[in-house]
CSV table of C-alpha atoms and ligand atoms in Angstrom, one decimal:
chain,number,residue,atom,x,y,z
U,16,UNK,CA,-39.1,81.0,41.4
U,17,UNK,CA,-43.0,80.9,40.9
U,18,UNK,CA,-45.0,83.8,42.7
U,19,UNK,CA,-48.0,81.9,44.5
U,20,UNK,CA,-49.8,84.1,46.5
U,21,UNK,CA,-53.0,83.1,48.2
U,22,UNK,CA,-56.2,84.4,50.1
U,23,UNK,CA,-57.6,82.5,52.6
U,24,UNK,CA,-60.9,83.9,54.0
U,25,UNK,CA,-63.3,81.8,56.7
U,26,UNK,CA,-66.7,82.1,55.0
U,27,UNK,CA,-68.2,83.0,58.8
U,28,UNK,CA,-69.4,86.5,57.3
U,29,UNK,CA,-69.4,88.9,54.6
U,30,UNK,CA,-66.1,90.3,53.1
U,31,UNK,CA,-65.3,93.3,54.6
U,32,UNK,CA,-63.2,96.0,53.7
U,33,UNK,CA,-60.1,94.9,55.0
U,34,UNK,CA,-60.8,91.5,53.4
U,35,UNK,CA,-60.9,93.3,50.1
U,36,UNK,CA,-57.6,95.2,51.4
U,37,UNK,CA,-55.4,91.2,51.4
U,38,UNK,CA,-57.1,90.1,48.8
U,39,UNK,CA,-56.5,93.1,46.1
U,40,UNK,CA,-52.8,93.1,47.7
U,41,UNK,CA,-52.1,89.9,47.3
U,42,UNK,CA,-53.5,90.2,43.8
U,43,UNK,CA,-51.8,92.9,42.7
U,44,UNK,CA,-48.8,91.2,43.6
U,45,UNK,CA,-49.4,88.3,41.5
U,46,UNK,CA,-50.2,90.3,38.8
U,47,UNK,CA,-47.1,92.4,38.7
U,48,UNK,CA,-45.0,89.3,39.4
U,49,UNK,CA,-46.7,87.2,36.4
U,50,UNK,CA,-47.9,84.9,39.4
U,51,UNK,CA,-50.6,82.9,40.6
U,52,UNK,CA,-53.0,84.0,43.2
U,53,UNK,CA,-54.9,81.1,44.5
U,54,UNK,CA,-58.2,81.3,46.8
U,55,UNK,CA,-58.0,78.7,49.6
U,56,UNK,CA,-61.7,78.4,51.5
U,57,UNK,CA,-60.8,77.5,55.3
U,58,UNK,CA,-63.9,76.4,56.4
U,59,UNK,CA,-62.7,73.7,59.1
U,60,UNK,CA,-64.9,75.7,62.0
U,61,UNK,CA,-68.0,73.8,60.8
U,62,UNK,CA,-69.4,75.3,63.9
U,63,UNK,CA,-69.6,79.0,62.5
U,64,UNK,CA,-69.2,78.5,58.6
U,65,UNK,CA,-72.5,79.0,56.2
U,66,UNK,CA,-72.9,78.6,52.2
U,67,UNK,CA,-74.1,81.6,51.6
U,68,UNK,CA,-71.0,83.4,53.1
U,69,UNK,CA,-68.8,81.0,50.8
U,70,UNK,CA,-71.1,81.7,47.6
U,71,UNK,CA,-70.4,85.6,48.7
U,72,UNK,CA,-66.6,85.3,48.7
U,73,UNK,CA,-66.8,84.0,45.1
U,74,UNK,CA,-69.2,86.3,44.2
U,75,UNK,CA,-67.7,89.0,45.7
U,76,UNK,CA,-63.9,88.9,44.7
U,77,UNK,CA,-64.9,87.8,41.2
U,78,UNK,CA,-66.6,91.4,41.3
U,79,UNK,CA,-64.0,93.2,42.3
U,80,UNK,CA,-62.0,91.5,39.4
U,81,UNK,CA,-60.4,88.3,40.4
U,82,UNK,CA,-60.1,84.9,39.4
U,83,UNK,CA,-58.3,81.7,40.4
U,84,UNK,CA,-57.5,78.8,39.7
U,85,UNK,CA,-60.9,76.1,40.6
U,86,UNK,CA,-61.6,73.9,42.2
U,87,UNK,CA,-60.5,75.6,45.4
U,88,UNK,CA,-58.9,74.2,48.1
U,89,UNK,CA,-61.6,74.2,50.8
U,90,UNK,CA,-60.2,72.9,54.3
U,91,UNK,CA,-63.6,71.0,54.9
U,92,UNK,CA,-61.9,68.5,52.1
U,93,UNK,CA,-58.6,67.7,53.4
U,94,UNK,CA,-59.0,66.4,56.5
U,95,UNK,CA,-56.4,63.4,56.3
U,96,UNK,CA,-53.9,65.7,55.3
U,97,UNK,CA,-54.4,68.0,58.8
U,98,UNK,CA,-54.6,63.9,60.4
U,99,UNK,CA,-51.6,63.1,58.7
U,100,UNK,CA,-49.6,66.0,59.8
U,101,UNK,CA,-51.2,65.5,63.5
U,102,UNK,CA,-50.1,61.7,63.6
U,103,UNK,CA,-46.4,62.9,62.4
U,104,UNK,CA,-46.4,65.2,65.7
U,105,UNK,CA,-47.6,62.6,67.8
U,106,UNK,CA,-45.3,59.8,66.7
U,107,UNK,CA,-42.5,62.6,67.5
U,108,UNK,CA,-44.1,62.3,70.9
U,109,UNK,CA,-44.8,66.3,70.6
U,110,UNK,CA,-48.6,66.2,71.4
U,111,UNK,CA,-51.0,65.4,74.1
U,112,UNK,CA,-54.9,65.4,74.8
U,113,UNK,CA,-56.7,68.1,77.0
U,114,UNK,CA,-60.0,67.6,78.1
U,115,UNK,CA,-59.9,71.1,79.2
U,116,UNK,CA,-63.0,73.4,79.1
U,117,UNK,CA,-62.4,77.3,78.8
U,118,UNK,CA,-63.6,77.7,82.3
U,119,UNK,CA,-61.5,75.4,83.8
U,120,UNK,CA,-58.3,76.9,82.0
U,121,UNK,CA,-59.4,80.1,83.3
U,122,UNK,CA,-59.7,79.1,86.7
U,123,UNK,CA,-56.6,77.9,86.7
U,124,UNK,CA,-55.2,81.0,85.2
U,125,UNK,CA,-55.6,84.0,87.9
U,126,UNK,CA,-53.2,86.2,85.5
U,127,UNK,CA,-54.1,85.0,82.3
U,128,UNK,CA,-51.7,85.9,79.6
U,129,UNK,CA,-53.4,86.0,75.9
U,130,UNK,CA,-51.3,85.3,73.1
U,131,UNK,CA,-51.8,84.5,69.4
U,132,UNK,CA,-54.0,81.2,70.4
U,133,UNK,CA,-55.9,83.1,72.9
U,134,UNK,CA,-55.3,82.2,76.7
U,135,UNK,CA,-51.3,80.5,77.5
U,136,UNK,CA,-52.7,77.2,78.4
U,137,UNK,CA,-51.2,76.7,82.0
U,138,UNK,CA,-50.7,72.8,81.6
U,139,UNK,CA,-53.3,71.1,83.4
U,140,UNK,CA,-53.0,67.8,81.0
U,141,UNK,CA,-49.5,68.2,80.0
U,142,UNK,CA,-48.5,65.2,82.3
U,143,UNK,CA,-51.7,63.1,82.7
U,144,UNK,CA,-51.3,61.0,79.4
U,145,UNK,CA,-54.8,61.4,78.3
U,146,UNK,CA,-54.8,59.1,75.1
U,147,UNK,CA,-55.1,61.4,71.7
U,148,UNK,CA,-59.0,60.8,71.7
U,149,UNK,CA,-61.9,61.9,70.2
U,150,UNK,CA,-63.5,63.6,73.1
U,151,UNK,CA,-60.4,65.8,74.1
U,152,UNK,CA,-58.3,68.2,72.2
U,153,UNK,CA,-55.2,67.8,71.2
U,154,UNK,CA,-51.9,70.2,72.0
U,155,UNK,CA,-48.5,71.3,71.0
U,156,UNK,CA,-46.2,70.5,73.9
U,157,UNK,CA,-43.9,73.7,73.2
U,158,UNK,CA,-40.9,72.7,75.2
U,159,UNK,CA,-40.8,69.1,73.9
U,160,UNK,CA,-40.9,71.1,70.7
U,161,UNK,CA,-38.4,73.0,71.5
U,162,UNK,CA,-36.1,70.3,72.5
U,163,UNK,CA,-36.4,68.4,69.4
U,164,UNK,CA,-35.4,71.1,66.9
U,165,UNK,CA,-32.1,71.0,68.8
U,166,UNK,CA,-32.9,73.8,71.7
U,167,UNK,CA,-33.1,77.4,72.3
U,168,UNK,CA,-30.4,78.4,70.9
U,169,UNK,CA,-31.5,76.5,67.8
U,170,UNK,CA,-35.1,77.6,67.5
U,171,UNK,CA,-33.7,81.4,68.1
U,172,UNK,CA,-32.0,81.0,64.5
U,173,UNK,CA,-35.5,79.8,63.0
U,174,UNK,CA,-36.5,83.3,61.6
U,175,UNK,CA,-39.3,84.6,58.8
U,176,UNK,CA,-39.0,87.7,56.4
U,177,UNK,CA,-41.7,90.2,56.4
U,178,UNK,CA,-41.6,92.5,53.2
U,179,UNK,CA,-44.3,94.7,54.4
U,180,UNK,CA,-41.6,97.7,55.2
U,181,UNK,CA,-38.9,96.5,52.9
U,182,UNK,CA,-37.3,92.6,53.9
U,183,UNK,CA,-36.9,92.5,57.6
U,184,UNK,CA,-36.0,88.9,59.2
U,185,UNK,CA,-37.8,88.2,62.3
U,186,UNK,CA,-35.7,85.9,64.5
U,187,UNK,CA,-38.2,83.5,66.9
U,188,UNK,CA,-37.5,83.3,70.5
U,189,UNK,CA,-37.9,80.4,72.5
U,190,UNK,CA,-38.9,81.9,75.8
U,191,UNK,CA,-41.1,84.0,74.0
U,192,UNK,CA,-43.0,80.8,72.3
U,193,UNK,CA,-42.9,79.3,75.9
U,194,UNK,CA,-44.3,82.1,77.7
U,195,UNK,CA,-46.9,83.5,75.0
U,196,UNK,CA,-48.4,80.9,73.0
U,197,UNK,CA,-47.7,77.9,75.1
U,198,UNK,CA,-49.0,74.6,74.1
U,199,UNK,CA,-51.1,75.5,71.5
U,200,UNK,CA,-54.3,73.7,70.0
U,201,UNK,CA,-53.6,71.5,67.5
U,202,UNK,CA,-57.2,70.4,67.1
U,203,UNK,CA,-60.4,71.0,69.2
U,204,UNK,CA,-62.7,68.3,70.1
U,205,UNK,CA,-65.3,70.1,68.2
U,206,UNK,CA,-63.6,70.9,64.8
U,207,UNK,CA,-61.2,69.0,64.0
U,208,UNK,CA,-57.8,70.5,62.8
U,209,UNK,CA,-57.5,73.6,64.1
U,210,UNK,CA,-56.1,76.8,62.1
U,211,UNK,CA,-52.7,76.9,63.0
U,212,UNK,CA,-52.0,73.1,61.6
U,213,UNK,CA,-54.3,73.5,58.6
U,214,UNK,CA,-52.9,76.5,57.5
U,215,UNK,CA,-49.0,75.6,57.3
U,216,UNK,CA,-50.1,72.0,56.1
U,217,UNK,CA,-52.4,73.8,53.4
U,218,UNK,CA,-49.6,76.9,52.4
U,219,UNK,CA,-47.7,74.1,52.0
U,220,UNK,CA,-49.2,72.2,49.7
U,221,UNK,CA,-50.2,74.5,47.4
U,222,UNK,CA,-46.6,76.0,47.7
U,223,UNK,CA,-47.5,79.2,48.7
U,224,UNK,CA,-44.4,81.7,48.2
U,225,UNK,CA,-46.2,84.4,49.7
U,226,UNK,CA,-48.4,85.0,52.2
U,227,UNK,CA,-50.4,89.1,52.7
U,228,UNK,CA,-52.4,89.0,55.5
U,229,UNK,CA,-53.3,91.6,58.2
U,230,UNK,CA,-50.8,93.0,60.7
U,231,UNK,CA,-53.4,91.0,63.1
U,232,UNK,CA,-51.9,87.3,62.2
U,233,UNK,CA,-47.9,88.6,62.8
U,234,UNK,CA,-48.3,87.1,66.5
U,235,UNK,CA,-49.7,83.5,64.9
U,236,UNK,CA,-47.1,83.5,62.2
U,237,UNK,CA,-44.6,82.9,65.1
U,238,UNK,CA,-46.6,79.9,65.5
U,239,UNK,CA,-46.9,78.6,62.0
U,240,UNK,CA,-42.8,79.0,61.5
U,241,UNK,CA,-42.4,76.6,64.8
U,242,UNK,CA,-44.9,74.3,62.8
U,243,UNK,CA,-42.9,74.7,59.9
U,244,UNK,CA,-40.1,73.5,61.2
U,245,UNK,CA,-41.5,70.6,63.0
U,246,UNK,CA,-42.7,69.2,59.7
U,247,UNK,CA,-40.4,69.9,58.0
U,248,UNK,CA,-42.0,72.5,55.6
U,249,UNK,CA,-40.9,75.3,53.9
U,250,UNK,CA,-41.5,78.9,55.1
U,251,UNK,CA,-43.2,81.3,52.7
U,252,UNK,CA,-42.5,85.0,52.0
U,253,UNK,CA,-44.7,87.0,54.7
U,254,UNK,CA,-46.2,90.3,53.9
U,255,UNK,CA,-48.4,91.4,57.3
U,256,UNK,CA,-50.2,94.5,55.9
U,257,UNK,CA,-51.4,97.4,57.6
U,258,UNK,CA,-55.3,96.8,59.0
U,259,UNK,CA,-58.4,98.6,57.4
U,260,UNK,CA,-59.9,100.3,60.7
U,261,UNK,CA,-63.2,101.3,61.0
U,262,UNK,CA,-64.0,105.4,62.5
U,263,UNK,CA,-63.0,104.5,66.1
U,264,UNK,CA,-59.7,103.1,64.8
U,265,UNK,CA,-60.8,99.6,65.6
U,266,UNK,CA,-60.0,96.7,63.4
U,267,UNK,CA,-63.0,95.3,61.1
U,268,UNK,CA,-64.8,92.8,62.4
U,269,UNK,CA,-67.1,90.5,60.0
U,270,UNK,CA,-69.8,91.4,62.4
U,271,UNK,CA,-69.0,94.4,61.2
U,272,UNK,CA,-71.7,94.1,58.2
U,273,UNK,CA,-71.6,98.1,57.5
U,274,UNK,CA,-68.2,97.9,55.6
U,275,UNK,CA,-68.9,94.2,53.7
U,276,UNK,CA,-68.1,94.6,50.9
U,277,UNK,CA,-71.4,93.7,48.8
U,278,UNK,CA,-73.3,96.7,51.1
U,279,UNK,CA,-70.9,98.8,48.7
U,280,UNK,CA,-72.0,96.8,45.8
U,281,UNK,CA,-75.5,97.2,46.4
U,282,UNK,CA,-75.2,100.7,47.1
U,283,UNK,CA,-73.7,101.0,44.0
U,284,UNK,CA,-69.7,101.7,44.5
U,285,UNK,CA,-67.6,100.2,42.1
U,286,UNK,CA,-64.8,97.8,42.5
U,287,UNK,CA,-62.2,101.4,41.5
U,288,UNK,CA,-64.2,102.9,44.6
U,289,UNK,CA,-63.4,99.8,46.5
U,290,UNK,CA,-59.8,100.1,46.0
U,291,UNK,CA,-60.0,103.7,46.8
U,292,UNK,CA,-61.6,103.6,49.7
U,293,UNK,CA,-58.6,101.1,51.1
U,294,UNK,CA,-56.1,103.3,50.1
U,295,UNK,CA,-54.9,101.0,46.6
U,296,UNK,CA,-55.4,104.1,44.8
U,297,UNK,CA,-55.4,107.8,45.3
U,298,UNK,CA,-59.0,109.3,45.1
P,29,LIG,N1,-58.8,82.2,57.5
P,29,LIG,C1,-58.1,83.3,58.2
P,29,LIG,C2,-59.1,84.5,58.4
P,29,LIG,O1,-60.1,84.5,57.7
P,29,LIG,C3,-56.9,83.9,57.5
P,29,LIG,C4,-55.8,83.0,57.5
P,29,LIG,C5,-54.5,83.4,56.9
P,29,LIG,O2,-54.4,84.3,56.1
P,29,LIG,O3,-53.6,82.8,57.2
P,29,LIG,O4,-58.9,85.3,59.2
């Protein structure tokens, strides 16, 4: 079977070291496998994306030695296919509009539980029939989702490998969709499609067979399998690496603009320093 790995950074900032981390693994991976590795732009947050942080993560992985295939898949450019998928889930009779704001989810929620999709929506809209338009968002209704992939029981057998520490098979669990990611957002009212659709539609179609990302995403990937399943889609090869942390032992932000990437560059590190300095190579 073709190797396809991808790397799919948001252009909302500079690359940072952990960035350089997925993408070098993912790489790597493709190189040793004779694969492809693919760069996928996912840029539907029009909101928060800029050129010159999309000219940056060209110019930045090509200088730490990598190349892809062009043109690049950039989300901003497949829209019907997100609509497309998003019709298929409605005419399942698996989605419904919410016109709620943040605050008034929060209200609603005096114990908030956070999941992969932030706060566990508590259902105002569920059952008010708000038609699919523009002005509201649109959501997953999980336990209709549920039900229509046969159950429980059923979506307890759906399970993905992760061959970070060797090939484990993660088993979902339906009470644990239900409780912590809820009916997800399939798209905002401001954006469009949102992540979680665009990126199994998008691994998808460029039949991605494996996916390295940060420990970070294992929560959403949950998420993406149920997706998966509901559209029938296949279910790549996961690989949820370890995450680059900064001195406090917090996770890298992109705000984070003392570890991008081209701050190396300019200071003059080289791309061997690079992989050093994430641990690729023994200094
Ligand atoms: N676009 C996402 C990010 O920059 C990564 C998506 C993914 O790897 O699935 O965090």
């Amino acid at each position: 079977m073709a190797h396809i790995e991808r790397f799919a950074p948001s252009p909302t900032g500079y690359l940072h070291l952990g960035h350089a981390f997925s993408a070098l693994t993912a790489w790597d991976m493709a190189q040793d496998t004779g694969g492809t590795f693919l760069l996928r732009i996912e840029d539907n947050d029009h909101t928060r994306v800029r050129p010159e942080f999309e000219q940056a993560i060209y110019d930045d992985l090509h200088w730490l030695g990598l190349s892809w295939p062009t043109p690049v898949l950039r989300q901003s450019d497949n829209a019907p296919a997100y609509q497309h998928a998003l019709k298929h889930l409605d005419s399942l009779g698996l989605t419904y509009g919410c016109e709620c704001t943040r605050s008034v989810i929060r209200e609603a929620s005096p114990n908030p539980v956070y999941g992969p999709d932030g706060m566990v929506y508590p259902g105002i809209c569920r059952n008010k029939n708000l038609p699919n338009v523009e002005n509201t968002a649109i959501r997953l209704n999980m336990a209709k989702a549920i039900q229509y992939l046969g159950g429980a029981d059923q979506v307890n057998l759906l399970s993905f490998i992760d061959i970070n520490n060797g090939s484990d098979e993660h088993f979902l669990n339906a009470d644990q969709l239900l409780d912590n990611c809820g009916d997800i957002v399939l798209a905002r009212r401001d954006i469009g499609t949102a992540y979680h659709l665009a990126v199994v539609v998008d691994d998808a179609a460029q039949k991605i067979t494996h996916i390295t990302r940060g420990k970070d995403l294992f929560e959403a990937t949950k998420i993406h399998r149920i997706l998966q399943a509901l559209l029938a889609l296949p279910t790549p090869i996961y690989r949820h690496h370890r995450l680059i942390l900064d001195d406090n032992g917090k996770r890298l932000a992109k705000r984070d603009d003392s570890r991008a990437i081209r701050k190396y560059r300019t200071e003059g590190a080289t791309p061997q320093d690079i992989r050093e300095m994430v641990g690729l190579i023994d200094r």
